[in-house]
PDB file of C-alpha atoms in Angstrom:
ATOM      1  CA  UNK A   1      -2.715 -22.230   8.418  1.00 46.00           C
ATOM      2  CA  UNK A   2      -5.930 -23.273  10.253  1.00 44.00           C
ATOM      3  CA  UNK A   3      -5.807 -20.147  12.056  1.00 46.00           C
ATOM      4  CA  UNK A   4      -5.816 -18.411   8.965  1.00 45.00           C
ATOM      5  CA  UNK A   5      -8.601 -19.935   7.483  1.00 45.00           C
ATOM      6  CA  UNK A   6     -10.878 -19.552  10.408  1.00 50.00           C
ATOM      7  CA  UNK A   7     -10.444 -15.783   9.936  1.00 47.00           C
ATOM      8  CA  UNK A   8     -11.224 -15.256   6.614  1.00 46.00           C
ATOM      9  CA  UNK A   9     -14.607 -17.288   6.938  1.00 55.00           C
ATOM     10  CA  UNK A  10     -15.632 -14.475   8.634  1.00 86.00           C
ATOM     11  CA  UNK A  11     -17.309 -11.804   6.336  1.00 94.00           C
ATOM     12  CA  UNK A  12     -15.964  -8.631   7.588  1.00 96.00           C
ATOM     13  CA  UNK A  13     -14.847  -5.862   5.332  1.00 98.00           C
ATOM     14  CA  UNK A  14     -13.108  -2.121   5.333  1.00 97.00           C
ATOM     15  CA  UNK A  15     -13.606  -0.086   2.419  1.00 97.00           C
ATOM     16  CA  UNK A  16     -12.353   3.548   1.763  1.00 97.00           C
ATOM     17  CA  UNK A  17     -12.395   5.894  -1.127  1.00 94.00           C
ATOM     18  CA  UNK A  18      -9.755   8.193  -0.112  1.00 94.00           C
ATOM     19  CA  UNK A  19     -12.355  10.301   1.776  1.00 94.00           C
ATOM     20  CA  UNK A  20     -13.895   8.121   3.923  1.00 93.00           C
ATOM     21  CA  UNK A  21     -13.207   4.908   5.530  1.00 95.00           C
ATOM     22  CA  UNK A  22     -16.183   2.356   6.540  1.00 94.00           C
ATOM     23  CA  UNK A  23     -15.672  -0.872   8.223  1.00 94.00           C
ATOM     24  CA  UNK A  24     -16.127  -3.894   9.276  1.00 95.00           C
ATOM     25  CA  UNK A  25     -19.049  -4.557   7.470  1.00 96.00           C
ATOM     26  CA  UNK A  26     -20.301  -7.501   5.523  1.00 97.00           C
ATOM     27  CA  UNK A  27     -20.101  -8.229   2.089  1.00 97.00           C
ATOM     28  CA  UNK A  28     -23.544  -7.814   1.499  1.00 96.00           C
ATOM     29  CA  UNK A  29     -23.762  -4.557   3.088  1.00 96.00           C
ATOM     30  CA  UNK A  30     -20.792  -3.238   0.366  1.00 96.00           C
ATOM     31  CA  UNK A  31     -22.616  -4.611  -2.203  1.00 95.00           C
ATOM     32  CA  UNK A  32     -26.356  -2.212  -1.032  1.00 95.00           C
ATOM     33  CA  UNK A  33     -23.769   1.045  -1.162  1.00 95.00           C
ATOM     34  CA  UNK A  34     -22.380   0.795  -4.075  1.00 94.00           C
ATOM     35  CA  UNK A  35     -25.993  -0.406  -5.580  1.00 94.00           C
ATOM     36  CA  UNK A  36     -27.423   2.678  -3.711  1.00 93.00           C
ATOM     37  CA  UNK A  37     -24.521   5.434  -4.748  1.00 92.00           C
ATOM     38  CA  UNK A  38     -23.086   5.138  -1.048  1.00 92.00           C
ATOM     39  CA  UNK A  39     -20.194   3.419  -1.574  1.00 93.00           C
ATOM     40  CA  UNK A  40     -18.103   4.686  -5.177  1.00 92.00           C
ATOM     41  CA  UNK A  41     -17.703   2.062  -7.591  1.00 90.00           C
ATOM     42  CA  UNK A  42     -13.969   3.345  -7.690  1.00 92.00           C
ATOM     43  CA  UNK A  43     -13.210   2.460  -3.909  1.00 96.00           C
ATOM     44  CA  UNK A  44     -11.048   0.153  -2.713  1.00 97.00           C
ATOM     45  CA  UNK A  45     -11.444  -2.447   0.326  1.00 97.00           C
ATOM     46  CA  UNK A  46      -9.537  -5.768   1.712  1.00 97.00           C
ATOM     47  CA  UNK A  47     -11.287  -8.640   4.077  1.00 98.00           C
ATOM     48  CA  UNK A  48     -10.470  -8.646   7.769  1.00 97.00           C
ATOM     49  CA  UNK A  49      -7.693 -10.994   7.507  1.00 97.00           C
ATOM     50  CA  UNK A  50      -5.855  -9.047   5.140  1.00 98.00           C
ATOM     51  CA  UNK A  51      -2.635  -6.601   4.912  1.00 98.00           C
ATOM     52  CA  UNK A  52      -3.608  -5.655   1.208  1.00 98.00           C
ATOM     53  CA  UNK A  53      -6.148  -3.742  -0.345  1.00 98.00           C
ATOM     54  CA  UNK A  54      -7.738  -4.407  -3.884  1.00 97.00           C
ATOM     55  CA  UNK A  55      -9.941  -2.443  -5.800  1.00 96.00           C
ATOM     56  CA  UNK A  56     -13.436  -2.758  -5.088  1.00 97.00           C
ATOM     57  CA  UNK A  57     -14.826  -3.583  -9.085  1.00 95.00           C
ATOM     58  CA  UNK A  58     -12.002  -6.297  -8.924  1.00 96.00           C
ATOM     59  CA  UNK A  59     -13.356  -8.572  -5.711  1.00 96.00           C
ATOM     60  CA  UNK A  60     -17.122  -7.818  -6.767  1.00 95.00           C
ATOM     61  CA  UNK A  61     -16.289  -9.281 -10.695  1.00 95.00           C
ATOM     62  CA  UNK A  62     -15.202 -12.937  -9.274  1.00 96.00           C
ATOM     63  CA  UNK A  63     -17.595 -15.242  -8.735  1.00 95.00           C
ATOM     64  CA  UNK A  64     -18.717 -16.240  -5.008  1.00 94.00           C
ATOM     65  CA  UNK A  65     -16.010 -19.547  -6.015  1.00 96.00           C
ATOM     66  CA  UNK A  66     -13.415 -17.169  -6.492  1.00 96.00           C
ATOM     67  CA  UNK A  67     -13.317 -14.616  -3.862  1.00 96.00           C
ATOM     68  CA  UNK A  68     -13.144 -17.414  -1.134  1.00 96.00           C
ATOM     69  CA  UNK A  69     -10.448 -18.457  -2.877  1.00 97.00           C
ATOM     70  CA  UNK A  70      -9.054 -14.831  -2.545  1.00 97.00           C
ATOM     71  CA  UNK A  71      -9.565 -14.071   0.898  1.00 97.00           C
ATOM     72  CA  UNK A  72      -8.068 -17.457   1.896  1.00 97.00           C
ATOM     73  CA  UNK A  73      -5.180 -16.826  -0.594  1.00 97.00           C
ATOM     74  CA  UNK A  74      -4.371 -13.363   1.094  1.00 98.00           C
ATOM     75  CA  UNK A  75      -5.765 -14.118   4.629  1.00 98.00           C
ATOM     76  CA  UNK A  76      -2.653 -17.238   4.738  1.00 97.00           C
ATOM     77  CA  UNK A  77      -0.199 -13.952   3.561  1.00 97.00           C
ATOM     78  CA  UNK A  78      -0.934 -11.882   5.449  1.00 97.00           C
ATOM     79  CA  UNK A  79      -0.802 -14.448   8.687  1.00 97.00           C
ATOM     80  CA  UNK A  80       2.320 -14.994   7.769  1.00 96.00           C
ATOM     81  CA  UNK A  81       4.330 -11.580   8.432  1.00 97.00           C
ATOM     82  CA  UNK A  82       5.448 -12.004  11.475  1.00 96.00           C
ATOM     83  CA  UNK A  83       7.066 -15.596  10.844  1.00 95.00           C
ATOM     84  CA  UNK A  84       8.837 -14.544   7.450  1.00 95.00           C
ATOM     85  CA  UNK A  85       9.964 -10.849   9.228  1.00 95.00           C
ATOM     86  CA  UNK A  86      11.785 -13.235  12.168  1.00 93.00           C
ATOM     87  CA  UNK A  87      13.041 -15.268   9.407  1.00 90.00           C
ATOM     88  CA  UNK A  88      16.760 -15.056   7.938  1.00 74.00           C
ATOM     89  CA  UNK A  89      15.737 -15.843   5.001  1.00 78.00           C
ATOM     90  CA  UNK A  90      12.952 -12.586   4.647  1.00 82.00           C
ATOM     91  CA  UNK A  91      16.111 -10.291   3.173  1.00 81.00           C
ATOM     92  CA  UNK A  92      15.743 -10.379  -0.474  1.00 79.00           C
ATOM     93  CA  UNK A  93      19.348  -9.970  -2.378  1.00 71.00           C
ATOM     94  CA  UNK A  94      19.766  -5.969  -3.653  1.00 73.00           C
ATOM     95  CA  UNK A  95      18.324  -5.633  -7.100  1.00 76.00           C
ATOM     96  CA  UNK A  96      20.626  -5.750 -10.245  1.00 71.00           C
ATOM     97  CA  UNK A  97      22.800  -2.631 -10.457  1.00 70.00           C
ATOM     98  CA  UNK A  98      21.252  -1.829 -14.039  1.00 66.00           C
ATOM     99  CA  UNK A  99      17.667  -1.193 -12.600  1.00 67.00           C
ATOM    100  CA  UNK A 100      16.035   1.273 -15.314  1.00 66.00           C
ATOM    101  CA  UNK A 101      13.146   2.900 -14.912  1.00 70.00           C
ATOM    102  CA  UNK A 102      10.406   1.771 -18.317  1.00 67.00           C
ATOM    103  CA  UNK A 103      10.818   3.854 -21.135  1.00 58.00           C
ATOM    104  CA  UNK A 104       7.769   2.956 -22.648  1.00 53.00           C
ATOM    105  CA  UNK A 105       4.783   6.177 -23.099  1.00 49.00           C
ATOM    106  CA  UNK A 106       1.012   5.553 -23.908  1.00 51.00           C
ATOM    107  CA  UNK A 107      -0.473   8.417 -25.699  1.00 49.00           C
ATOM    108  CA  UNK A 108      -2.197  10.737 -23.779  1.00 44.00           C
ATOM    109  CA  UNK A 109      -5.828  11.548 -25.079  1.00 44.00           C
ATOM    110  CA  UNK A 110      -6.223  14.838 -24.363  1.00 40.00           C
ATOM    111  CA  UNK A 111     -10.061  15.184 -24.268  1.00 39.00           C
ATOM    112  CA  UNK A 112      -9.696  12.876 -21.720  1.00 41.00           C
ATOM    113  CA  UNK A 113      -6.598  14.678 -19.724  1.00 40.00           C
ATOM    114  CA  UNK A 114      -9.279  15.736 -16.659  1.00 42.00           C
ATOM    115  CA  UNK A 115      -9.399  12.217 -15.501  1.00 45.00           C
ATOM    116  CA  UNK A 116      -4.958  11.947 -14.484  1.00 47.00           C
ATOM    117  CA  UNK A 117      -5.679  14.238 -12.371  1.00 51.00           C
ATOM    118  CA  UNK A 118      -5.571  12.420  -8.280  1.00 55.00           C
ATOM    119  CA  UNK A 119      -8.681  12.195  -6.869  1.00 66.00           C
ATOM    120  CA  UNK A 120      -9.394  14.354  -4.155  1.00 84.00           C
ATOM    121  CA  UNK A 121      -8.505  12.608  -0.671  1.00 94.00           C
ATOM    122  CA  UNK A 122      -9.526  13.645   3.342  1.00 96.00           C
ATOM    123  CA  UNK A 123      -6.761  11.410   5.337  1.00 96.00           C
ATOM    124  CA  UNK A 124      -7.919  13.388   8.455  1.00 96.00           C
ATOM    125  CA  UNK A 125     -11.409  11.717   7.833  1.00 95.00           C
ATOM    126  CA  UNK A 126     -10.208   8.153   6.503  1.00 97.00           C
ATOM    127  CA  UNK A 127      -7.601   7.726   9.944  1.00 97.00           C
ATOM    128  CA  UNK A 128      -9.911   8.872  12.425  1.00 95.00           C
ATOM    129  CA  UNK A 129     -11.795   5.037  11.961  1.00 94.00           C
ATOM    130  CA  UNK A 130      -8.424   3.705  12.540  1.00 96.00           C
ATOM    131  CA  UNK A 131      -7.995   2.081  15.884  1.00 93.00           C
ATOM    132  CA  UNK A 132      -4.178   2.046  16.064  1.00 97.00           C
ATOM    133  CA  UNK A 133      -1.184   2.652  13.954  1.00 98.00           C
ATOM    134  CA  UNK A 134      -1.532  -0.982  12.519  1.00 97.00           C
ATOM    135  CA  UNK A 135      -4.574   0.230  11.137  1.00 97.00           C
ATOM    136  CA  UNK A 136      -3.621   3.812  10.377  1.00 98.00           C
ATOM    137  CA  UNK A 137      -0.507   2.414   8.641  1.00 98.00           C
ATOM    138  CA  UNK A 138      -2.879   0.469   5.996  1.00 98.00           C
ATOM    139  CA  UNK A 139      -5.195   3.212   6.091  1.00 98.00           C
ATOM    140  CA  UNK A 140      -2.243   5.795   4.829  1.00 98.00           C
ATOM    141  CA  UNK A 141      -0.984   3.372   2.321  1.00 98.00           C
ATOM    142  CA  UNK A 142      -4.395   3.245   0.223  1.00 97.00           C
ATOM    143  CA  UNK A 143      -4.832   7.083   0.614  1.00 98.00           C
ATOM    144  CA  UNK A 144      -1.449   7.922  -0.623  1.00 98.00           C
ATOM    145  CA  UNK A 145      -1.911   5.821  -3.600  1.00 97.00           C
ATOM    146  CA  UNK A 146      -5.646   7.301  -4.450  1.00 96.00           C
ATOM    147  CA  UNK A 147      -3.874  10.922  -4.134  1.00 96.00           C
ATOM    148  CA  UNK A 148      -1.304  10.247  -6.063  1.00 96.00           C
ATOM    149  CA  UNK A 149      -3.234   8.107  -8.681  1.00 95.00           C
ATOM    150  CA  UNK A 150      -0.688   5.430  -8.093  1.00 96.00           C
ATOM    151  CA  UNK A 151      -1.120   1.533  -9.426  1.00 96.00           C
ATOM    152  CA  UNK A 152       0.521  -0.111  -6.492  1.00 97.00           C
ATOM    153  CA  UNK A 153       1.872   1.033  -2.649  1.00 98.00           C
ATOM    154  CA  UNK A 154       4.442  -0.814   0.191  1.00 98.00           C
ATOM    155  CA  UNK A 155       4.254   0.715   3.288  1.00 98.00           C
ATOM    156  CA  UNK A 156       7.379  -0.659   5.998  1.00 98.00           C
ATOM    157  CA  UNK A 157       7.207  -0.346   9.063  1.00 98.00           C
ATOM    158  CA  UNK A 158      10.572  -0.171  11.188  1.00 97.00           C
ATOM    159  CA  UNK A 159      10.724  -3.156  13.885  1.00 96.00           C
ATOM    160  CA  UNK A 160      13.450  -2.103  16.768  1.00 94.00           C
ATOM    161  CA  UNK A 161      12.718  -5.942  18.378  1.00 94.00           C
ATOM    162  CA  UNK A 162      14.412  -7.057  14.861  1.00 93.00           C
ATOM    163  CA  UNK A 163      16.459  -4.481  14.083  1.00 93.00           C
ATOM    164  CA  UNK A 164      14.982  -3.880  10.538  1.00 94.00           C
ATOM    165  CA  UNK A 165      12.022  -2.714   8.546  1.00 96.00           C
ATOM    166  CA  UNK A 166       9.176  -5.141   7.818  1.00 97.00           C
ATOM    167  CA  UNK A 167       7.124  -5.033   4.626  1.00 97.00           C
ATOM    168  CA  UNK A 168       3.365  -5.099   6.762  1.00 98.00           C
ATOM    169  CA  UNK A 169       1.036  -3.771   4.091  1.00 98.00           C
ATOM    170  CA  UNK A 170      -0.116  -3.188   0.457  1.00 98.00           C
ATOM    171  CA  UNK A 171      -2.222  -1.709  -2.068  1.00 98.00           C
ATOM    172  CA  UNK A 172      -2.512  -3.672  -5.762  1.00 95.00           C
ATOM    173  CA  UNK A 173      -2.040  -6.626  -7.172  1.00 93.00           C
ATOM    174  CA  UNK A 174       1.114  -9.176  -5.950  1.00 96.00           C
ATOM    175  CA  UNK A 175       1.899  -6.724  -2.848  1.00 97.00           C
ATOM    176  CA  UNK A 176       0.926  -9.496  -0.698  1.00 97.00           C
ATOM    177  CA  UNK A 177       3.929 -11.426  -2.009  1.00 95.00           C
ATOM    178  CA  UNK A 178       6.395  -9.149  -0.206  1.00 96.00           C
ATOM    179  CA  UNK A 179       4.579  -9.094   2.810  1.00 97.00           C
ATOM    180  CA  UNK A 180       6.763  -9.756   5.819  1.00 97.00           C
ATOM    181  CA  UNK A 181      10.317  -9.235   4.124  1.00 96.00           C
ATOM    182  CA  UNK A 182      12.820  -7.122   5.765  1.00 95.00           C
ATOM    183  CA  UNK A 183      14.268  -4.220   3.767  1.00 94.00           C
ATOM    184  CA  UNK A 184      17.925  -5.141   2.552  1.00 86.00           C
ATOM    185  CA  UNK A 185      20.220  -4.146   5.357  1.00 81.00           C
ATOM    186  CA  UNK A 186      22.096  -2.005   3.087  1.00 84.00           C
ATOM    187  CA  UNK A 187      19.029  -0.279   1.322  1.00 92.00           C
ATOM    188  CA  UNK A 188      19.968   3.021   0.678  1.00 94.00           C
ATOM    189  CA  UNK A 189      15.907   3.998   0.698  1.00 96.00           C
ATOM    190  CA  UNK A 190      16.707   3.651   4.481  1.00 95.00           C
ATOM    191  CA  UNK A 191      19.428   6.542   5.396  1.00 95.00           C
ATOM    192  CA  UNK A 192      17.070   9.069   3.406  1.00 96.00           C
ATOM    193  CA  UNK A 193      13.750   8.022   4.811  1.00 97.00           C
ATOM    194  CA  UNK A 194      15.915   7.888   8.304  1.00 96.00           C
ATOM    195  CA  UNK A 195      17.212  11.813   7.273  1.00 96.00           C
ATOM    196  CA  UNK A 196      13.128  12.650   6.462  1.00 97.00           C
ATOM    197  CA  UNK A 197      13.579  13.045   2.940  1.00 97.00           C
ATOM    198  CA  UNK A 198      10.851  11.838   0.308  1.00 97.00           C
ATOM    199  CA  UNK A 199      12.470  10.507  -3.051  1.00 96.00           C
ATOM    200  CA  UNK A 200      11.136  11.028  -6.553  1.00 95.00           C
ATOM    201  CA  UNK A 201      13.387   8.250  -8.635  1.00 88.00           C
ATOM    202  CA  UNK A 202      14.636   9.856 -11.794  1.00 80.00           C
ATOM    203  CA  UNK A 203      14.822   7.729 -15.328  1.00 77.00           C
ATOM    204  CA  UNK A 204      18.433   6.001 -14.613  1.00 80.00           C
ATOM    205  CA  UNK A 205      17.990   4.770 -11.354  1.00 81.00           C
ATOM    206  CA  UNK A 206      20.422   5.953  -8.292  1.00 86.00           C
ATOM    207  CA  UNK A 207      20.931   4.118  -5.643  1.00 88.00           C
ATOM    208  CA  UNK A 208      17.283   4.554  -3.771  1.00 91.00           C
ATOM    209  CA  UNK A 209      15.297   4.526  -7.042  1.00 90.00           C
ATOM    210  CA  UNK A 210      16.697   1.221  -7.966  1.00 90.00           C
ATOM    211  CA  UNK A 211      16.430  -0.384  -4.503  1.00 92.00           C
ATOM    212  CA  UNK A 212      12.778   0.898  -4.945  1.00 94.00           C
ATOM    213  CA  UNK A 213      12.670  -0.193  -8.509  1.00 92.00           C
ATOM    214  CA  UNK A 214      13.657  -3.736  -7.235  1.00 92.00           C
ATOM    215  CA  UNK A 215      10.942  -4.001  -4.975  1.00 93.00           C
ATOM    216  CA  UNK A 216       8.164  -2.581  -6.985  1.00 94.00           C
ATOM    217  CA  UNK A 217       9.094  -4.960 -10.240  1.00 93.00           C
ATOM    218  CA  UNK A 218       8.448  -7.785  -8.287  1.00 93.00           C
ATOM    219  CA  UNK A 219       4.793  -6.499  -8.033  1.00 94.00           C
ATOM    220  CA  UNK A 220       4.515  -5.174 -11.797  1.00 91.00           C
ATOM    221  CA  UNK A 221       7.012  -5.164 -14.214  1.00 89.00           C
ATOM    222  CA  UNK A 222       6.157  -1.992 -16.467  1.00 90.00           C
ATOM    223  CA  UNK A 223       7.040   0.815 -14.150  1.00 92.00           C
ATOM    224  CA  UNK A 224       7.430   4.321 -14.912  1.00 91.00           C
ATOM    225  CA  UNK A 225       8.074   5.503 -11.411  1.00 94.00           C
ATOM    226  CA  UNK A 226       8.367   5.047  -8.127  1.00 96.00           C
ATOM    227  CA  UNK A 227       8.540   7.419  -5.059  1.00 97.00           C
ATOM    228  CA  UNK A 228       8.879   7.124  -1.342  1.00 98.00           C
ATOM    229  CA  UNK A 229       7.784   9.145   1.298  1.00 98.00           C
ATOM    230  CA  UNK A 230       8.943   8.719   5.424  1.00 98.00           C
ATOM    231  CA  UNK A 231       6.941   9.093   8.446  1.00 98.00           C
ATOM    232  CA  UNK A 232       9.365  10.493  10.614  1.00 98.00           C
ATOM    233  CA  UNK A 233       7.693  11.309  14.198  1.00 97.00           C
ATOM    234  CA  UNK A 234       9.862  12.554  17.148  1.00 95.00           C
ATOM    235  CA  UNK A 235      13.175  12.473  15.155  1.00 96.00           C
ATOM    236  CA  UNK A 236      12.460   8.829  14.785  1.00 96.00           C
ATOM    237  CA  UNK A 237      11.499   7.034  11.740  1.00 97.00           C
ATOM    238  CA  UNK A 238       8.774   4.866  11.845  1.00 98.00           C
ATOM    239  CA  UNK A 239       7.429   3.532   8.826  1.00 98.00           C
ATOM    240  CA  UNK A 240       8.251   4.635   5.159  1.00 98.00           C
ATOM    241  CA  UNK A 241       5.649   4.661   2.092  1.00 98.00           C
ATOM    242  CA  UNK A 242       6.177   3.505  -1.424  1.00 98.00           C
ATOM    243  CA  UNK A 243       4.129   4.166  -4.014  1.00 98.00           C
ATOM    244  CA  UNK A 244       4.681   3.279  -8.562  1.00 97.00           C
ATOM    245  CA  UNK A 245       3.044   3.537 -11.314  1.00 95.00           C
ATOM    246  CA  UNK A 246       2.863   2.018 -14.653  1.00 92.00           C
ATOM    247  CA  UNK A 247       1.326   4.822 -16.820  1.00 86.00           C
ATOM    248  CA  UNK A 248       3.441   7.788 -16.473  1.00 89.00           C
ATOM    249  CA  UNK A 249       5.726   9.051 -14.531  1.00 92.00           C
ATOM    250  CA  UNK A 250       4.673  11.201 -11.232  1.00 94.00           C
ATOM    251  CA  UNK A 251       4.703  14.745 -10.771  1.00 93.00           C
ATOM    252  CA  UNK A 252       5.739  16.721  -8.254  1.00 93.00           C
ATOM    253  CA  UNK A 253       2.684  18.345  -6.869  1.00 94.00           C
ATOM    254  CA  UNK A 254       1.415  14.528  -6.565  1.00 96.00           C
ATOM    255  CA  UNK A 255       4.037  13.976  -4.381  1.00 97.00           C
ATOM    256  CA  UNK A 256       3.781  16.429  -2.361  1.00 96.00           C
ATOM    257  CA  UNK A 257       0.247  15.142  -1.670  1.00 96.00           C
ATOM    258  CA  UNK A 258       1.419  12.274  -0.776  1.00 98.00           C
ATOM    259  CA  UNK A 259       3.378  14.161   1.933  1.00 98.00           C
ATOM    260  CA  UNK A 260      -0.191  15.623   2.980  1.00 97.00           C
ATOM    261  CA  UNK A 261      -1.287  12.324   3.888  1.00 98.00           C
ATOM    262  CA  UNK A 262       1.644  11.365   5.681  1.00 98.00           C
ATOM    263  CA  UNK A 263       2.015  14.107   7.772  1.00 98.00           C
ATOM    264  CA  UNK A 264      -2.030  13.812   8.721  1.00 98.00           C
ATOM    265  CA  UNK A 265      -0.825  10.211  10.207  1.00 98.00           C
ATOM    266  CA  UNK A 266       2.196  11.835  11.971  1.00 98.00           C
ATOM    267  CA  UNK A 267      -0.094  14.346  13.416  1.00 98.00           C
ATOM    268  CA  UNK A 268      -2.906  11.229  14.263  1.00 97.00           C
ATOM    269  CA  UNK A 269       0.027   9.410  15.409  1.00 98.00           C
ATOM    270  CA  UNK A 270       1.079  12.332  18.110  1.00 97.00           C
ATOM    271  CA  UNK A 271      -2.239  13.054  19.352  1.00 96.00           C
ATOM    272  CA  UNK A 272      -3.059   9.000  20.019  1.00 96.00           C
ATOM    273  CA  UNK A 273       0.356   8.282  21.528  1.00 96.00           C
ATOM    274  CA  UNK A 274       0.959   5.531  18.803  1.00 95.00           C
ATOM    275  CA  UNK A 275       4.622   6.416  18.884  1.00 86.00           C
ATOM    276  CA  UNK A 276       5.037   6.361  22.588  1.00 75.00           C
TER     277      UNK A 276
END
């Protein structure tokens, strides 16, 4: 715990908009972009010590009080993966066989129908500041949910020293609470990430859309869809994205730009050897 707090008294942040990725830079320094049109209001960005991102608007609204409190809060998650992913207790139960997708519509305004559309995203750009696939991983999870114009994102990354897939990353609010729990051994999501297919859960769940469902309810209750994606590299799989959203249910085409981004990290993660 002591560890934990040491790192997040340092005052180093990332911060990407989809497009490009900056970082580490002090707080101070995010604060002169975005004052100075550098940095868009609309990014997103998570301390040093984190696994999660938040949006930008939401850290710069607390008070100085208050966003110590944060980065402690997440910093002591986030130190914590590894422990909870060698733990036998990190295996939630499956979620209840009558997982349902919401039902519940918000009227669209259509004046104001320009602004559902994704915002434009360059993963090439954003993973070429990544380091390693750690980083690329986190990286991939925040772009796929700006493309997709998703509220919250899991990304899993499969562990062969444990035989399982660890939660190591998030994007939104409460993803830091499933950080470092193993993906139920029976999880269908598994065989079809393993087979390289990406899953668009339909209104009455199926097997994958609820164990997705189950996951993503923990995080926000209102969802109106959820959607996976694999990164599959040599025939193997290595990590698997999740993405849901609360407003509407996805479309197809912002899927499949989800599947843009994820095949820019398989091609990032051939060319640095991070799957060798």
């Amino acid at each position: 715990m002591q560890e934990a707090r040491n790192t997040a008294s340092s005052d180093r942040w990332y911060v990407t908009n989809g497009v490009v990725a900056v970082g580490p830079v002090t707080y101070e320094v995010v604060l002169r972009g975005v004052a100075y049109g550098r940095i868009p209001a609309a990014s997103f960005m998570r301390h040093e010590s984190w696994q999660v991102w938040r949006r930008l608007e939401d850290i710069e609204a607390q008070t100085a009080g208050n966003r110590r409190q944060t980065i402690d809060d997440l910093a002591l998650h986030s130190a914590a993966v590894e422990q909870r992913a060698r733990s036998r207790f990190s295996e939630p139960p499956p979620p209840p066989s009558n997982a349902e997708l919401s039902s519940r519509t918000q009227p669209i305004d259509r004046a104001a129908r320009q602004s559902f559309r994704p915002a434009a995203v360059d993963p090439v750009g954003v993973l070429a500041s990544a380091f390693g696939l750690s980083d690329a991983l986190l990286l991939t999870i925040v772009t796929a949910v700006t493309a997709a114009a998703a509220d919250i994102g899991l990304v899993h990354r499969m562990r062969a020293d444990i035989g399982a897939a660890v939660t190591v990353g998030g994007h939104g609010l409460a993803t830091e609470q499933l950080l470092g729990e193993r993906l139920h051994a029976e999880d269908p999501t598994l065989v079809a990430a393993r087979g390289g297919h990406t899953v668009l859960s339909e209104p009455q769940c199926g097997e994958v859309g609820r164990h997705m469902l189950g996951r993503m309810t923990r995080c926000t209750p209102t969802v109106q869809s959820v959607a996976m994606v694999p990164l599959v590299v040599y025939g193997e799989l290595v990590a698997l994205f999740e993405i849901a959203r609360n407003s509407r249910p996805f479309r197809a085409r912002e899927i499949g730009r989800v599947e843009d981004v994820v095949e820019a990290l398989a091609e990032r993660t051939v060319v640095m050897g991070w799957a060798e």
